[in-house]
Coordinates of C-alpha atoms in Angstrom, one line a residue:
X1 CA 81.5 97.0 83.7
X2 CA 81.9 98.1 80.1
X3 CA 82.1 101.7 79.0
X4 CA 79.8 103.3 76.4
X5 CA 81.7 104.6 73.4
X6 CA 80.5 108.1 74.0
X7 CA 81.8 108.1 77.6
X8 CA 85.5 108.5 78.4
X9 CA 87.2 105.5 80.0
X10 CA 87.5 107.4 83.4
X11 CA 83.8 107.8 83.7
X12 CA 82.1 104.8 85.4
X13 CA 78.6 106.0 84.8
X14 CA 76.7 109.1 83.5
X15 CA 73.0 109.1 84.2
X16 CA 70.0 111.5 84.1
X17 CA 67.5 111.4 87.0
X18 CA 64.0 112.9 86.9
X19 CA 61.7 113.0 90.0
X20 CA 63.9 110.4 91.7
X21 CA 64.0 107.9 88.8
X22 CA 66.7 107.2 86.4
X23 CA 65.9 108.0 82.8
X24 CA 67.3 105.3 80.5
X25 CA 70.9 104.2 80.5
X26 CA 74.1 106.2 80.2
X27 CA 73.9 109.5 78.4
X28 CA 76.7 111.3 76.5
X29 CA 78.8 113.6 78.6
X30 CA 78.7 116.6 76.2
X31 CA 74.8 116.7 76.4
X32 CA 74.5 115.7 80.1
X33 CA 73.9 119.1 81.6
X34 CA 71.7 120.2 78.8
X35 CA 69.6 117.1 79.3
X36 CA 69.2 117.9 83.0
X37 CA 68.2 121.5 82.4
X38 CA 65.5 120.4 80.1
X39 CA 63.9 118.5 83.0
X40 CA 62.2 120.4 85.8
X41 CA 63.1 118.0 88.6
X42 CA 66.1 116.4 87.0
X43 CA 69.8 116.2 87.6
X44 CA 72.8 114.4 86.2
X45 CA 75.1 112.2 88.2
X46 CA 78.6 111.5 86.7
X47 CA 80.8 109.0 88.5
X48 CA 84.5 108.9 87.7
X49 CA 87.3 106.6 88.9
X50 CA 90.9 107.9 88.9
X51 CA 90.3 110.1 85.8
X52 CA 93.2 111.5 83.7
X53 CA 93.7 115.2 83.4
X54 CA 92.1 115.3 80.0
X55 CA 89.0 113.3 81.2
X56 CA 88.4 115.5 84.2
X57 CA 89.1 118.6 82.1
X58 CA 86.2 117.5 79.8
X59 CA 83.9 117.2 82.7
X60 CA 85.0 120.5 84.2
X61 CA 84.4 122.3 80.9
X62 CA 80.9 120.8 80.6
X63 CA 79.8 121.7 84.2
X64 CA 81.9 124.8 84.8
X65 CA 83.9 123.4 87.7
X66 CA 86.4 125.7 89.4
X67 CA 90.0 125.1 88.3
X68 CA 91.3 124.9 91.9
X69 CA 88.8 122.2 92.8
X70 CA 89.6 120.4 89.6
X71 CA 93.3 120.5 90.4
X72 CA 92.6 118.9 93.9
X73 CA 90.4 116.2 92.2
X74 CA 93.2 115.3 89.9
X75 CA 96.1 115.3 92.3
X76 CA 94.2 113.7 95.3
X77 CA 96.0 113.5 98.6
X78 CA 93.7 116.2 100.1
X79 CA 92.4 116.5 103.6
X80 CA 88.6 116.1 104.2
X81 CA 87.2 119.6 103.5
X82 CA 84.2 121.5 102.1
X83 CA 84.7 124.5 99.8
X84 CA 82.1 126.6 97.9
X85 CA 82.7 128.2 94.6
X86 CA 79.6 130.3 93.7
X87 CA 76.7 127.9 93.4
X88 CA 79.0 124.8 93.2
X89 CA 80.2 123.0 96.4
X90 CA 83.2 120.8 96.5
X91 CA 83.7 118.3 99.2
X92 CA 86.5 115.9 99.8
X93 CA 86.2 112.6 101.8
X94 CA 89.1 110.4 102.9
X95 CA 88.2 106.7 102.3
X96 CA 89.7 103.8 104.3
X97 CA 89.9 100.1 103.8
X98 CA 91.4 97.9 106.5
X99 CA 93.3 95.0 105.0
X100 CA 93.1 92.5 107.8
X101 CA 95.7 89.9 106.8
X102 CA 98.4 92.5 106.6
X103 CA 96.8 94.9 109.2
X104 CA 97.3 97.9 106.9
X105 CA 95.0 100.8 106.3
X106 CA 94.6 101.7 102.6
X107 CA 93.6 105.3 102.2
X108 CA 91.8 106.8 99.2
X109 CA 89.6 109.7 98.4
X110 CA 86.2 110.6 97.1
X111 CA 85.6 114.1 95.8
X112 CA 82.1 115.4 95.2
X113 CA 81.2 118.4 93.0
X114 CA 77.6 119.5 93.9
X115 CA 75.8 121.8 91.6
X116 CA 72.1 122.9 91.2
X117 CA 71.5 120.3 88.4
X118 CA 74.4 117.9 88.7
X119 CA 76.7 115.9 91.0
X120 CA 80.1 114.7 90.0
X121 CA 81.9 112.1 92.1
X122 CA 85.6 111.4 91.6
X123 CA 87.1 108.4 93.4
X124 CA 90.7 107.5 94.0
X125 CA 91.9 104.3 95.5
X126 CA 90.3 100.9 96.1
X127 CA 88.3 101.8 99.2
X128 CA 84.6 102.7 99.2
X129 CA 83.4 101.9 95.7
X130 CA 80.3 103.9 94.8
X131 CA 78.5 101.5 92.4
X132 CA 76.5 100.0 95.3
X133 CA 75.6 103.5 96.5
X134 CA 74.1 104.3 93.2
X135 CA 72.1 101.1 93.1
X136 CA 70.7 101.7 96.6
X137 CA 69.8 105.3 95.8
X138 CA 68.0 104.3 92.6
X139 CA 66.0 101.8 94.7
X140 CA 64.8 104.7 96.9
X141 CA 63.2 107.3 94.6
X142 CA 61.7 109.2 97.5
X143 CA 65.2 110.0 98.8
X144 CA 66.6 110.6 95.3
X145 CA 63.9 113.2 94.7
X146 CA 66.0 115.5 96.9
X147 CA 68.4 115.8 94.0
X148 CA 72.2 116.1 94.1
X149 CA 72.3 116.6 97.8
X150 CA 70.8 113.1 98.2
X151 CA 73.8 111.8 96.4
X152 CA 76.1 113.8 98.7
X153 CA 74.3 112.3 101.8
X154 CA 74.5 108.7 100.4
X155 CA 78.2 109.1 99.7
X156 CA 78.9 110.5 103.1
X157 CA 76.8 107.8 104.8
X158 CA 78.6 105.0 102.8
X159 CA 82.1 106.3 103.6
X160 CA 81.3 106.7 107.3
X161 CA 79.9 103.1 107.4
X162 CA 83.2 102.0 105.8
X163 CA 85.0 103.8 108.6
X164 CA 83.0 101.7 111.1
X165 CA 83.8 98.5 109.4
X166 CA 87.5 99.3 109.4
X167 CA 87.3 100.2 113.1
X168 CA 85.8 96.8 113.8
X169 CA 88.7 95.1 112.1
X170 CA 91.3 97.3 114.0
X171 CA 89.5 96.5 117.3
X172 CA 89.8 92.7 116.7
X173 CA 93.6 93.0 115.9
X174 CA 94.2 95.2 118.9
X175 CA 92.5 92.6 121.1
X176 CA 94.7 89.9 119.7
X177 CA 97.8 92.1 120.3
X178 CA 96.7 92.7 123.9
X179 CA 96.4 88.9 124.4
X180 CA 99.9 88.5 123.1
X181 CA 101.1 90.9 125.8
X182 CA 99.1 89.9 128.8
X183 CA 98.6 86.2 128.3
X184 CA 101.3 84.9 130.7
X185 CA 100.2 81.3 130.2
X186 CA 101.2 81.1 126.6
X187 CA 104.0 78.7 125.9
X188 CA 106.0 80.6 123.4
X189 CA 107.7 83.9 124.0
X190 CA 106.1 86.1 121.4
X191 CA 107.2 89.7 121.3
X192 CA 104.2 91.9 120.4
X193 CA 106.2 95.1 120.1
X194 CA 106.5 95.1 116.3
X195 CA 102.8 94.3 115.9
X196 CA 101.8 97.0 118.4
X197 CA 103.9 99.7 116.7
X198 CA 102.4 98.7 113.3
X199 CA 98.9 98.9 114.7
X200 CA 99.6 102.2 116.3
X201 CA 100.8 103.6 112.9
X202 CA 97.7 102.3 111.2
X203 CA 95.4 103.8 113.9
X204 CA 97.1 107.2 113.4
X205 CA 96.4 106.9 109.7
X206 CA 92.8 106.0 110.5
X207 CA 92.4 109.0 112.7
X208 CA 93.9 111.3 110.1
X209 CA 91.2 110.1 107.7
X210 CA 88.3 110.3 110.1
X211 CA 88.8 113.3 112.3
X212 CA 89.0 116.1 109.7
X213 CA 85.6 115.1 108.2
X214 CA 83.8 116.3 111.4
X215 CA 84.3 120.0 110.4
X216 CA 82.7 119.9 106.9
X217 CA 79.9 117.7 108.1
X218 CA 79.2 120.0 111.0
X219 CA 78.9 122.9 108.5
X220 CA 76.3 121.0 106.5
X221 CA 74.4 120.1 109.7
X222 CA 74.4 123.8 110.7
X223 CA 72.9 124.7 107.4
X224 CA 75.9 126.6 106.0
X225 CA 75.7 124.7 102.7
X226 CA 72.7 126.2 100.8
X227 CA 73.1 123.6 98.1
X228 CA 71.8 120.9 100.4
X229 CA 68.0 120.4 100.1
X230 CA 66.1 121.0 103.4
X231 CA 64.5 117.6 102.9
X232 CA 67.8 115.9 103.3
X233 CA 69.3 118.1 106.0
X234 CA 68.3 115.9 109.0
X235 CA 70.0 112.9 107.4
X236 CA 73.4 114.5 107.7
X237 CA 72.9 114.8 111.4
X238 CA 72.8 111.0 111.6
X239 CA 76.0 110.7 109.5
X240 CA 77.7 113.2 111.8
X241 CA 76.7 111.3 114.9
X242 CA 78.1 108.1 113.4
X243 CA 81.3 109.8 112.4
X244 CA 81.9 111.3 115.9
X245 CA 81.4 107.8 117.4
X246 CA 84.0 106.4 115.0
X247 CA 86.3 109.2 115.7
X248 CA 86.0 108.7 119.5
X249 CA 86.6 105.0 119.0
X250 CA 89.7 105.8 117.0
X251 CA 91.0 108.1 119.8
X252 CA 90.3 105.2 122.2
X253 CA 92.3 102.8 120.0
X254 CA 95.3 105.2 120.2
X255 CA 95.2 105.5 123.9
X256 CA 94.7 101.8 124.4
X257 CA 97.7 101.0 122.1
X258 CA 99.8 103.5 124.0
X259 CA 99.0 101.9 127.3
X260 CA 99.6 98.4 125.9
X261 CA 102.9 99.4 124.4
X262 CA 104.0 100.8 127.8
X263 CA 102.9 97.5 129.5
X264 CA 104.8 95.5 126.8
X265 CA 108.0 97.5 127.3
X266 CA 107.7 97.1 131.0
X267 CA 107.3 93.3 130.6
X268 CA 110.4 93.2 128.3
X269 CA 112.4 95.2 130.8
X270 CA 111.2 92.9 133.6
X271 CA 112.2 89.9 131.7
X272 CA 115.6 91.4 130.9
X273 CA 116.2 92.2 134.6
X274 CA 115.2 88.7 135.5
X275 CA 117.7 87.3 133.0
X276 CA 120.4 89.6 134.4
X277 CA 119.6 88.4 138.0
X278 CA 119.9 84.8 136.8
X279 CA 123.2 85.4 135.1
X280 CA 124.5 87.3 138.1
X281 CA 123.5 84.5 140.5
X282 CA 125.2 81.8 138.5
X283 CA 128.3 83.9 138.1
X284 CA 128.4 84.3 141.8
X285 CA 128.0 80.6 142.4
X286 CA 130.7 79.7 139.9
X287 CA 133.0 82.5 141.1
X288 CA 133.1 81.0 144.6
X289 CA 134.3 77.7 143.3
X290 CA 136.7 79.4 140.9
X291 CA 138.2 81.3 143.9
X292 CA 138.8 78.1 145.8
X293 CA 140.2 76.2 142.8
X294 CA 142.4 79.2 142.0
X295 CA 143.9 79.4 145.4
X296 CA 144.7 75.7 145.6
X297 CA 145.8 75.5 142.0
X298 CA 149.0 77.6 142.9
X299 CA 152.2 75.6 142.6
X300 CA 153.8 76.9 145.8
X301 CA 155.9 74.4 147.8
X302 CA 155.1 75.7 151.2
X303 CA 151.3 76.1 150.9
X304 CA 149.5 74.6 153.9
X305 CA 147.2 71.6 153.5
X306 CA 148.9 70.4 150.4
X307 CA 149.8 67.1 152.0
X308 CA 146.5 66.4 153.7
X309 CA 145.2 62.9 152.9
X310 CA 141.6 64.2 152.8
X311 CA 142.3 67.7 151.5
X312 CA 140.9 67.0 148.0
X313 CA 137.5 65.6 149.1
X314 CA 137.3 68.3 151.8
X315 CA 137.7 71.1 149.3
X316 CA 135.1 69.5 147.0
X317 CA 132.7 69.3 149.9
X318 CA 133.4 72.9 150.8
X319 CA 132.7 74.0 147.2
X320 CA 129.5 71.9 147.1
X321 CA 128.3 73.3 150.4
X322 CA 129.0 76.9 149.3
X323 CA 127.4 76.4 146.0
X324 CA 124.3 74.9 147.6
X325 CA 124.0 77.7 150.2
X326 CA 124.3 80.4 147.5
X327 CA 121.8 78.6 145.2
X328 CA 119.3 78.3 148.0
X329 CA 119.8 82.0 148.9
X330 CA 119.3 83.1 145.3
X331 CA 116.3 80.8 144.9
X332 CA 114.7 82.2 148.0
X333 CA 115.1 85.7 146.6
X334 CA 113.8 84.6 143.2
X335 CA 117.0 85.4 141.4
X336 CA 117.0 81.9 140.0

């Protein structure tokens, strides 16, 4: 997507909406708020992607954003939270993208500045692009008539849906790891420990992104954010329900992986013990023969049985019988 010459490179889109309908194409940043104030039921939506300090400073100056919130939006790496500065609300969402081939969670952030006549979204990372959110909202003018809070709802709903998709990918990989651990019929001796530890780390990262969002969403559902239009209030309850389901599922992933790791370690220990029993059994069998050979390998002149005609085959027979008896005993006790 190209950029208008009047819009800084960090701004993906800057649009004016009136009565739920977009008015024309992009508008210049320096007249955006003025344009919204000239329209009774209008507001401006500015979308930024990884803006520089200068680009975000220009937006902050135009819309009077609080310096502390602007600093958070530039630096990113924030927990999900909701803060209110006068008549402007600032909300942080952690975004996630599950890269299935490498089984890695990529975490990003979306910040939303919510004002009476504007909404500014700032996105960091590759997860949860908002271009599709804007298109879907523009196709629903009834919802968009609720103003900036409709954008906040759409962003929250989209990000939580992305959580659910990532959770589905994690669930599939956990099932595959479980199969590696518990499929005793597989022909190759795969060790699932490394994969399980990696999945556990990614699940913890997933939980850190999902769980903290419950508190700010709960505040919105309880009506603590006056900037949210009453017409859109009930929509946030549905988002909160979906989030809590995903969070509970993430907790279940963590518990399941902990149990699977314990089972895998127990299996490894069992295999090691079985190997040690086998080694011990064969050492015992060989040691018996070694003892006999060692005694009769001495070069003493007056050792008995040295001149027996059948001494050699008798000793071989004795060693074979002892080895056979020991082997059968170990086999019966499943040491071999």
